CSV table of C-alpha atoms and ligand atoms in Angstrom, one decimal:
chain,number,residue,atom,x,y,z
W,1,UNK,CA,-7.3,26.0,-44.4
W,2,UNK,CA,-5.9,28.3,-42.0
W,3,UNK,CA,-10.0,28.3,-40.7
W,4,UNK,CA,-9.6,24.3,-40.5
W,5,UNK,CA,-8.4,23.2,-37.0
W,6,UNK,CA,-7.7,19.3,-35.5
W,7,UNK,CA,-8.1,19.4,-32.6
W,8,UNK,CA,-6.9,15.7,-30.9
W,9,UNK,CA,-9.3,13.5,-28.4
W,10,UNK,CA,-13.3,14.5,-27.1
W,11,UNK,CA,-12.3,15.2,-23.3
W,12,UNK,CA,-12.9,18.3,-22.0
W,13,UNK,CA,-10.4,20.3,-23.1
W,14,UNK,CA,-11.0,19.3,-26.8
W,15,UNK,CA,-14.9,19.3,-26.5
W,16,UNK,CA,-14.4,23.0,-25.1
W,17,UNK,CA,-11.5,24.4,-27.5
W,18,UNK,CA,-14.2,22.9,-30.3
W,19,UNK,CA,-17.4,24.9,-29.6
W,20,UNK,CA,-15.2,27.6,-28.6
W,21,UNK,CA,-14.4,28.2,-32.2
W,22,UNK,CA,-16.6,26.8,-34.2
W,23,UNK,CA,-19.0,30.1,-32.4
W,24,UNK,CA,-15.9,31.9,-33.5
W,25,UNK,CA,-16.7,30.3,-37.7
W,26,UNK,CA,-13.4,28.1,-37.7
W,27,UNK,CA,-13.8,24.3,-38.6
W,28,UNK,CA,-13.5,21.5,-36.3
W,29,UNK,CA,-12.2,17.9,-37.0
W,30,UNK,CA,-12.2,16.7,-34.0
W,31,UNK,CA,-10.4,13.2,-33.4
W,32,UNK,CA,-10.7,9.8,-30.7
W,33,UNK,CA,-8.9,7.1,-30.7
W,34,UNK,CA,-12.1,5.6,-28.2
W,35,UNK,CA,-16.0,4.5,-29.3
W,36,UNK,CA,-17.3,8.1,-28.2
W,37,UNK,CA,-16.7,11.4,-26.2
W,38,UNK,CA,-15.8,12.0,-23.7
W,39,UNK,CA,-13.1,11.3,-22.7
W,40,UNK,CA,-12.7,9.5,-19.3
W,41,UNK,CA,-15.7,11.8,-18.1
W,42,UNK,CA,-18.4,9.7,-20.2
W,43,UNK,CA,-21.1,8.2,-18.7
W,44,UNK,CA,-23.9,5.4,-20.0
W,45,UNK,CA,-26.4,3.4,-18.4
W,46,UNK,CA,-25.4,-0.3,-17.1
W,47,UNK,CA,-27.6,-2.2,-20.2
W,48,UNK,CA,-29.7,-4.1,-16.7
W,49,UNK,CA,-30.3,-2.1,-14.5
W,50,UNK,CA,-30.9,1.4,-17.0
W,51,UNK,CA,-28.3,2.8,-13.3
W,52,UNK,CA,-26.1,5.8,-15.4
W,53,UNK,CA,-22.5,4.8,-14.5
W,54,UNK,CA,-20.2,7.0,-14.0
W,55,UNK,CA,-17.4,4.9,-16.6
W,56,UNK,CA,-14.0,6.0,-16.3
W,57,UNK,CA,-14.4,5.7,-12.8
W,58,UNK,CA,-16.4,8.0,-10.2
W,59,UNK,CA,-17.3,11.5,-11.6
W,60,UNK,CA,-18.0,14.7,-9.5
W,61,UNK,CA,-18.6,17.7,-10.5
W,62,UNK,CA,-16.7,21.4,-8.2
W,63,UNK,CA,-14.9,23.9,-8.2
W,64,UNK,CA,-14.9,28.1,-6.9
W,65,UNK,CA,-14.3,29.3,-10.3
W,66,UNK,CA,-18.3,30.5,-11.5
W,67,UNK,CA,-17.0,31.3,-15.2
W,68,UNK,CA,-16.3,27.7,-15.6
W,69,UNK,CA,-19.8,26.3,-13.3
W,70,UNK,CA,-21.8,29.1,-15.6
W,71,UNK,CA,-20.1,27.4,-18.6
W,72,UNK,CA,-21.1,23.6,-17.8
W,73,UNK,CA,-24.9,24.6,-16.7
W,74,UNK,CA,-24.8,26.2,-20.2
W,75,UNK,CA,-24.6,22.5,-21.3
W,76,UNK,CA,-26.3,20.9,-18.9
W,77,UNK,CA,-29.3,20.7,-15.6
W,78,UNK,CA,-26.6,20.2,-12.5
W,79,UNK,CA,-27.8,18.6,-9.7
W,80,UNK,CA,-26.4,19.4,-6.4
W,81,UNK,CA,-24.4,16.9,-5.2
W,82,UNK,CA,-22.7,16.4,-2.1
W,83,UNK,CA,-19.6,13.0,-1.8
W,84,UNK,CA,-19.3,11.8,1.4
W,85,UNK,CA,-16.6,9.1,1.4
W,86,UNK,CA,-16.7,6.4,4.0
W,87,UNK,CA,-13.2,4.2,4.0
W,88,UNK,CA,-11.9,1.2,5.7
W,89,UNK,CA,-9.2,0.4,7.3
W,90,UNK,CA,-8.5,-2.2,9.6
W,91,UNK,CA,-12.4,-3.7,9.9
W,92,UNK,CA,-13.7,-0.7,10.7
W,93,UNK,CA,-16.1,1.4,8.5
W,94,UNK,CA,-15.1,5.2,8.7
W,95,UNK,CA,-15.8,8.9,8.3
W,96,UNK,CA,-12.7,10.9,5.2
W,97,UNK,CA,-11.8,12.9,4.5
W,98,UNK,CA,-9.8,13.8,8.5
W,99,UNK,CA,-13.2,15.3,10.5
W,100,UNK,CA,-13.5,15.2,13.9
W,101,UNK,CA,-15.6,11.7,13.3
W,102,UNK,CA,-13.1,10.2,12.2
W,103,UNK,CA,-10.6,11.0,15.0
W,104,UNK,CA,-13.0,10.8,17.4
W,105,UNK,CA,-14.1,7.2,15.9
W,106,UNK,CA,-9.7,6.3,15.2
W,107,UNK,CA,-8.8,6.5,18.7
W,108,UNK,CA,-12.6,5.8,20.2
W,109,UNK,CA,-12.3,8.7,21.5
W,110,UNK,CA,-15.1,12.5,22.6
W,111,UNK,CA,-13.3,15.7,21.4
W,112,UNK,CA,-14.6,19.1,20.8
W,113,UNK,CA,-12.6,20.6,17.6
W,114,UNK,CA,-9.8,22.2,20.1
W,115,UNK,CA,-9.7,19.6,22.0
W,116,UNK,CA,-8.6,17.7,18.4
W,117,UNK,CA,-7.0,20.0,17.3
W,118,UNK,CA,-4.6,20.2,20.2
W,119,UNK,CA,-4.6,16.7,19.8
W,120,UNK,CA,-3.0,16.3,16.4
W,121,UNK,CA,-0.5,19.1,17.0
W,122,UNK,CA,0.9,16.4,19.9
W,123,UNK,CA,0.3,13.1,16.8
W,124,UNK,CA,2.3,15.3,13.9
W,125,UNK,CA,5.6,15.4,13.3
W,126,UNK,CA,6.2,19.6,13.3
W,127,UNK,CA,10.5,18.7,12.7
W,128,UNK,CA,10.5,17.9,8.7
W,129,UNK,CA,10.1,20.6,6.0
W,130,UNK,CA,7.8,17.8,3.4
W,131,UNK,CA,9.6,17.1,0.6
W,132,UNK,CA,8.0,13.4,-0.4
W,133,UNK,CA,4.5,12.0,0.3
W,134,UNK,CA,5.0,9.9,3.4
W,135,UNK,CA,6.4,13.6,5.5
W,136,UNK,CA,3.8,15.8,3.8
W,137,UNK,CA,1.5,12.5,5.8
W,138,UNK,CA,3.9,13.2,8.8
W,139,UNK,CA,3.9,16.4,9.7
W,140,UNK,CA,0.3,16.7,8.5
W,141,UNK,CA,-2.0,14.2,10.6
W,142,UNK,CA,0.7,11.6,12.8
W,143,UNK,CA,1.5,8.1,12.3
W,144,UNK,CA,-1.0,6.7,13.1
W,145,UNK,CA,-3.3,8.3,10.7
W,146,UNK,CA,-0.6,7.8,8.0
W,147,UNK,CA,-0.3,4.5,7.3
W,148,UNK,CA,-4.4,3.6,8.7
W,149,UNK,CA,-5.3,6.1,6.0
W,150,UNK,CA,-3.8,6.5,3.3
W,151,UNK,CA,0.2,4.6,3.3
W,152,UNK,CA,-1.6,1.7,1.8
W,153,UNK,CA,-4.6,3.7,-0.2
W,154,UNK,CA,-1.6,5.5,-2.1
W,155,UNK,CA,1.3,2.1,-2.5
W,156,UNK,CA,-1.5,0.4,-4.5
W,157,UNK,CA,-3.0,4.5,-5.8
W,158,UNK,CA,0.6,4.7,-7.2
W,159,UNK,CA,2.6,1.8,-7.2
W,160,UNK,CA,5.0,3.0,-5.6
W,161,UNK,CA,6.0,3.2,-2.2
W,162,UNK,CA,4.9,7.3,-1.0
W,163,UNK,CA,9.0,8.2,0.3
W,164,UNK,CA,9.3,8.3,-3.8
W,165,UNK,CA,5.4,10.7,-4.9
W,166,UNK,CA,4.9,14.2,-4.4
W,167,UNK,CA,3.9,16.0,-1.9
W,168,UNK,CA,2.0,18.1,-3.6
W,169,UNK,CA,-0.8,14.4,-3.7
W,170,UNK,CA,-2.0,14.6,-0.7
W,171,UNK,CA,-2.9,18.3,-0.7
W,172,UNK,CA,-5.6,17.4,-2.7
W,173,UNK,CA,-7.4,15.9,0.7
W,174,UNK,CA,-8.5,18.6,3.2
W,175,UNK,CA,-7.9,18.2,7.4
W,176,UNK,CA,-11.0,19.3,9.3
W,177,UNK,CA,-11.7,19.2,13.4
W,178,UNK,CA,-15.4,19.9,12.9
W,179,UNK,CA,-18.1,17.3,11.2
W,180,UNK,CA,-17.6,18.5,8.1
W,181,UNK,CA,-17.4,15.3,6.0
W,182,UNK,CA,-18.0,16.6,1.9
W,183,UNK,CA,-14.4,15.0,0.8
W,184,UNK,CA,-14.6,18.9,-1.4
W,185,UNK,CA,-14.3,22.5,0.0
W,186,UNK,CA,-15.6,24.4,-3.5
W,187,UNK,CA,-18.5,26.5,-3.8
W,188,UNK,CA,-19.9,25.0,-6.3
W,189,UNK,CA,-20.8,21.4,-6.5
W,190,UNK,CA,-22.4,18.8,-8.2
W,191,UNK,CA,-23.5,15.9,-10.6
W,192,UNK,CA,-25.3,16.8,-13.7
W,193,UNK,CA,-28.2,14.4,-14.4
W,194,UNK,CA,-28.4,13.3,-17.6
W,195,UNK,CA,-24.7,12.1,-17.4
W,196,UNK,CA,-21.4,14.1,-19.1
W,197,UNK,CA,-22.0,12.6,-21.8
W,198,UNK,CA,-25.1,14.8,-22.9
W,199,UNK,CA,-22.5,17.9,-22.3
W,200,UNK,CA,-20.8,16.3,-24.4
W,201,UNK,CA,-22.7,15.9,-27.1
W,202,UNK,CA,-24.2,19.6,-26.6
W,203,UNK,CA,-20.9,21.7,-27.2
W,204,UNK,CA,-19.9,19.5,-30.2
W,205,UNK,CA,-23.8,19.7,-31.7
W,206,UNK,CA,-22.9,22.5,-34.1
W,207,UNK,CA,-22.7,22.6,-37.9
W,208,UNK,CA,-18.7,23.3,-38.1
W,209,UNK,CA,-17.4,20.8,-36.1
W,210,UNK,CA,-17.1,16.8,-37.5
W,211,UNK,CA,-15.7,14.0,-35.5
W,212,UNK,CA,-14.2,11.1,-36.4
W,213,UNK,CA,-14.2,8.7,-33.5
W,214,UNK,CA,-12.2,5.4,-33.5
W,215,UNK,CA,-9.0,7.4,-34.8
W,216,UNK,CA,-6.0,7.9,-34.7
W,217,UNK,CA,-4.9,10.7,-35.8
W,218,UNK,CA,-1.7,10.8,-37.3
W,219,UNK,CA,1.0,13.8,-37.0
W,220,UNK,CA,1.2,14.3,-41.2
W,221,UNK,CA,-2.2,15.3,-41.1
W,222,UNK,CA,-0.5,18.7,-39.2
W,223,UNK,CA,-0.2,20.0,-42.7
W,224,UNK,CA,-4.0,20.6,-43.5
W,225,UNK,CA,-5.0,22.1,-40.5
W,226,UNK,CA,-4.0,26.1,-39.6
W,227,UNK,CA,-3.9,25.1,-35.8
W,228,UNK,CA,-3.8,22.1,-33.7
W,229,UNK,CA,-5.5,20.9,-30.6
W,230,UNK,CA,-4.1,18.6,-28.9
W,231,UNK,CA,-5.4,16.7,-25.6
W,232,UNK,CA,-3.3,12.5,-25.9
W,233,UNK,CA,0.0,12.0,-23.9
W,234,UNK,CA,2.1,14.8,-25.0
W,235,UNK,CA,5.2,11.4,-24.7
W,236,UNK,CA,3.7,9.9,-27.7
W,237,UNK,CA,3.4,13.2,-28.9
W,238,UNK,CA,7.1,12.5,-30.0
W,239,UNK,CA,6.4,8.5,-30.8
W,240,UNK,CA,8.3,8.9,-27.0
W,241,UNK,CA,11.9,9.7,-28.4
W,242,UNK,CA,14.0,10.5,-24.7
W,243,UNK,CA,11.1,7.2,-23.1
W,244,UNK,CA,8.0,7.3,-22.4
W,245,UNK,CA,6.0,9.9,-19.3
W,246,UNK,CA,5.0,7.2,-16.3
W,247,UNK,CA,1.4,6.8,-16.1
W,248,UNK,CA,-1.8,5.3,-13.3
W,249,UNK,CA,-3.7,3.6,-15.2
W,250,UNK,CA,-7.4,2.1,-14.1
W,251,UNK,CA,-9.3,-1.7,-14.3
W,252,UNK,CA,-13.3,-1.3,-13.1
W,253,UNK,CA,-14.3,-4.9,-11.9
W,254,UNK,CA,-17.9,-5.1,-12.5
W,255,UNK,CA,-20.9,-6.8,-10.5
W,256,UNK,CA,-24.5,-6.7,-9.9
W,257,UNK,CA,-26.6,-6.4,-7.0
W,258,UNK,CA,-29.9,-6.8,-6.3
W,259,UNK,CA,-30.4,-4.3,-3.6
W,260,UNK,CA,-28.3,-2.0,-1.8
W,261,UNK,CA,-24.5,-2.8,-1.5
W,262,UNK,CA,-22.7,-0.6,0.9
W,263,UNK,CA,-25.1,2.4,1.2
W,264,UNK,CA,-22.9,5.2,0.3
W,265,UNK,CA,-21.1,5.8,-3.4
W,266,UNK,CA,-17.5,5.3,-2.2
W,267,UNK,CA,-16.2,3.2,-0.2
W,268,UNK,CA,-12.2,3.3,0.4
W,269,UNK,CA,-10.3,0.4,1.7
W,270,UNK,CA,-6.7,1.5,2.6
W,271,UNK,CA,-5.3,-1.6,3.2
W,272,UNK,CA,-2.7,-2.6,1.2
W,273,UNK,CA,-3.5,-6.1,1.5
W,274,UNK,CA,-7.2,-5.7,-0.1
W,275,UNK,CA,-6.1,-5.3,-3.7
W,276,UNK,CA,-8.4,-2.7,-5.1
W,277,UNK,CA,-8.5,0.9,-4.2
W,278,UNK,CA,-12.2,1.9,-3.5
W,279,UNK,CA,-15.7,0.5,-4.8
W,280,UNK,CA,-18.1,2.5,-5.7
W,281,UNK,CA,-21.7,1.8,-6.3
W,282,UNK,CA,-23.0,4.5,-8.8
W,283,UNK,CA,-27.3,4.4,-8.5
W,284,UNK,CA,-25.9,6.7,-5.5
W,285,UNK,CA,-24.8,8.8,-7.3
W,286,UNK,CA,-27.6,9.6,-9.1
W,287,UNK,CA,-29.8,9.8,-5.3
W,288,UNK,CA,-32.3,12.0,-7.6
W,289,UNK,CA,-33.4,8.2,-8.6
W,290,UNK,CA,-34.5,5.7,-7.4
W,291,UNK,CA,-32.6,1.4,-8.2
W,292,UNK,CA,-33.3,-1.5,-6.8
W,293,UNK,CA,-30.9,-3.4,-8.0
W,294,UNK,CA,-27.3,-1.8,-8.3
W,295,UNK,CA,-24.6,-1.5,-10.5
W,296,UNK,CA,-20.4,-1.8,-8.3
W,297,UNK,CA,-17.2,-1.3,-9.9
W,298,UNK,CA,-14.2,-1.9,-8.0
W,299,UNK,CA,-11.5,-0.6,-9.2
W,300,UNK,CA,-8.0,-1.6,-9.4
W,301,UNK,CA,-5.0,0.5,-10.5
W,302,UNK,CA,-1.9,-0.6,-13.0
W,303,UNK,CA,0.6,1.5,-14.2
W,304,UNK,CA,0.2,2.3,-17.9
W,305,UNK,CA,1.5,-0.1,-20.1
W,306,UNK,CA,1.3,1.6,-23.9
W,307,UNK,CA,-2.2,0.2,-24.7
W,308,UNK,CA,-3.1,1.2,-21.5
W,309,UNK,CA,-5.7,4.2,-21.6
W,310,UNK,CA,-4.0,6.8,-18.5
W,311,UNK,CA,-5.8,8.0,-16.2
W,312,UNK,CA,-3.3,10.1,-14.0
W,313,UNK,CA,0.8,11.3,-14.3
W,314,UNK,CA,2.8,9.9,-12.4
W,315,UNK,CA,5.2,13.6,-11.5
W,316,UNK,CA,8.0,11.0,-10.1
W,317,UNK,CA,10.7,14.1,-9.3
W,318,UNK,CA,13.1,12.0,-11.4
W,319,UNK,CA,11.3,12.3,-14.4
W,320,UNK,CA,11.4,16.4,-14.4
W,321,UNK,CA,13.9,16.4,-16.7
W,322,UNK,CA,12.1,14.0,-18.8
W,323,UNK,CA,9.1,16.5,-19.4
W,324,UNK,CA,10.9,19.4,-19.6
W,325,UNK,CA,13.2,17.6,-22.5
W,326,UNK,CA,8.4,16.9,-24.4
W,327,UNK,CA,8.3,20.4,-23.4
W,328,UNK,CA,11.5,21.5,-25.7
W,329,UNK,CA,9.9,20.0,-27.9
W,330,UNK,CA,6.0,20.6,-27.8
W,331,UNK,CA,7.4,24.1,-28.2
W,332,UNK,CA,9.0,24.3,-30.7
W,333,UNK,CA,6.2,22.7,-32.7
W,334,UNK,CA,4.9,25.4,-34.3
W,335,UNK,CA,1.0,25.9,-35.1
W,336,UNK,CA,0.4,22.9,-31.7
W,337,UNK,CA,-0.9,23.7,-28.7
W,338,UNK,CA,-1.2,20.7,-25.9
W,339,UNK,CA,-4.2,20.8,-24.2
W,340,UNK,CA,-5.1,19.1,-21.0
W,341,UNK,CA,-4.2,16.3,-18.4
W,342,UNK,CA,-2.5,14.3,-20.9
W,343,UNK,CA,-0.9,17.3,-23.2
W,344,UNK,CA,0.7,19.1,-20.9
W,345,UNK,CA,1.1,15.8,-17.8
W,346,UNK,CA,-0.1,17.1,-14.1
W,347,UNK,CA,-3.2,16.5,-12.2
W,348,UNK,CA,-5.8,18.6,-13.4
W,349,UNK,CA,-9.7,18.3,-11.9
W,350,UNK,CA,-11.8,19.2,-14.4
W,351,UNK,CA,-12.9,22.6,-13.0
W,352,UNK,CA,-9.3,23.1,-14.0
W,353,UNK,CA,-9.8,21.6,-17.2
W,354,UNK,CA,-12.6,24.0,-18.4
W,355,UNK,CA,-10.8,26.4,-17.1
W,356,UNK,CA,-7.2,26.6,-19.3
W,357,UNK,CA,-9.4,25.2,-22.1
W,358,UNK,CA,-11.4,28.3,-22.8
W,359,UNK,CA,-8.8,30.5,-21.4
W,360,UNK,CA,-6.7,28.2,-24.5
W,361,UNK,CA,-9.3,29.4,-26.9
W,362,UNK,CA,-9.8,32.8,-26.3
W,363,UNK,CA,-5.8,33.6,-26.3
W,364,UNK,CA,-5.6,31.7,-29.7
W,365,UNK,CA,-8.6,34.0,-31.3
W,366,UNK,CA,-7.3,36.6,-29.7
W,367,UNK,CA,-3.9,35.8,-32.0
W,368,UNK,CA,-5.8,35.4,-34.6
W,369,UNK,CA,-8.2,38.2,-34.2
W,370,UNK,CA,-11.4,37.0,-33.9
W,371,UNK,CA,-11.6,39.3,-30.9
K,1,UDP,N1,-5.6,8.7,-0.6
K,1,UDP,C1,-5.2,8.0,0.0
K,1,UDP,N2,-5.9,7.5,0.9
K,1,UDP,C2,-7.4,7.5,0.8
K,1,UDP,C3,-7.7,8.5,-1.1
K,1,UDP,C4,-6.9,9.4,-1.1
K,1,UDP,O1,-3.6,8.0,0.4
K,1,UDP,O2,-8.7,7.3,1.0
K,1,UDP,C5,-4.9,10.0,-1.0
K,1,UDP,C6,-4.3,8.5,-2.3
K,1,UDP,O3,-2.6,9.2,-2.5
K,1,UDP,C7,-5.1,10.0,-3.8
K,1,UDP,C8,-4.6,10.6,-3.4
K,1,UDP,O4,-4.6,11.0,-1.6
K,1,UDP,O5,-4.1,9.9,-4.3
K,1,UDP,C9,-5.9,12.0,-3.6
K,1,UDP,O6,-7.0,11.7,-2.6
K,1,UDP,P1,-8.4,11.8,-3.8
K,1,UDP,O7,-8.8,11.2,-3.6
K,1,UDP,O8,-8.5,13.4,-4.8
K,1,UDP,O9,-7.5,10.6,-5.2
K,1,UDP,P2,-8.4,10.7,-6.9
K,1,UDP,O10,-10.0,11.1,-6.8
K,1,UDP,O11,-7.9,11.6,-8.0
K,1,UDP,O12,-7.5,9.9,-7.4
């Protein structure tokens, strides 16, 4: 029994831990309520066009962590890929994240980097210490750019007024005074040549790993295992006994198109009166392939109900107390570790999930004298 481990969730956190512990000699039962592995990283080819589709929305791998980069490259062939996002605002197309091109497009100017920096200085509200998303945006870029690029999109994405949202959400995006339109700052960036699902297949292809799909794990089964790693929503593990934490879910509307629909992988729709947040055209995520026809998805964000797949923990300040109550219960739950984006209720990127899962596995092995 001590040698048997249950892992709930076949997403990145669960798959990394399964692989690491199986390699160390443990027998793993890994469960997923869905009919496929890979969680929200899952990819599969569209039956009609054979284009590789990121089933739960675009996933671009980016990291500064060399250990994580080496790890993921052990399971796939990464193709170099730079995410260059376009944004539609008030009937104009702009470059994102906000860079010198965006500023010159938006203000119909020809500023050079130092002029742009000075100009932005005149737009920013430096008098505040930002406490929420809106204040952070006013502080960083000022009212006009906030209203054009962030206000409407953020309301749609999070279903809340930006004054109610944490400033940290905006801190994810760079602001540049040059023409670099790379969405990320990280050293290593790419997309796996054959999609993400292959990574999970390889990680979990191990004689000591048993995969149980379409299976809702029951807590009562904890007694059969030496340890449990749980990557589902922390509140659901405790039957939402203190009330539910808030998550956003996404719904994708699929369309086929003959040819090239929008000429880029991601087009954000920043205006509030357009109901979707962005359109992703997936053949552009695989420029190493040739496809004449196309498949694209309109992405709609909504509040997650109990039956929806939770995508984003919202992390409102008034929820901090609720989260703390669940965290206190989690600490008392002996023999169980809470992992990943939903298990820890944090907005984690893929690389951080992998780094934390490698660390969790290593700590577990050390504690159990296996390393
Ligand atoms: N955001 C925005 N307008 C955009 C892109 C992003 O207002 O065109 C805001 C939005 O609140 C979003 C956050 O910036 O949730 C972080 O953006 P990111 O692209 O990292 O979101 P993700 O890809 O994780 O959904």
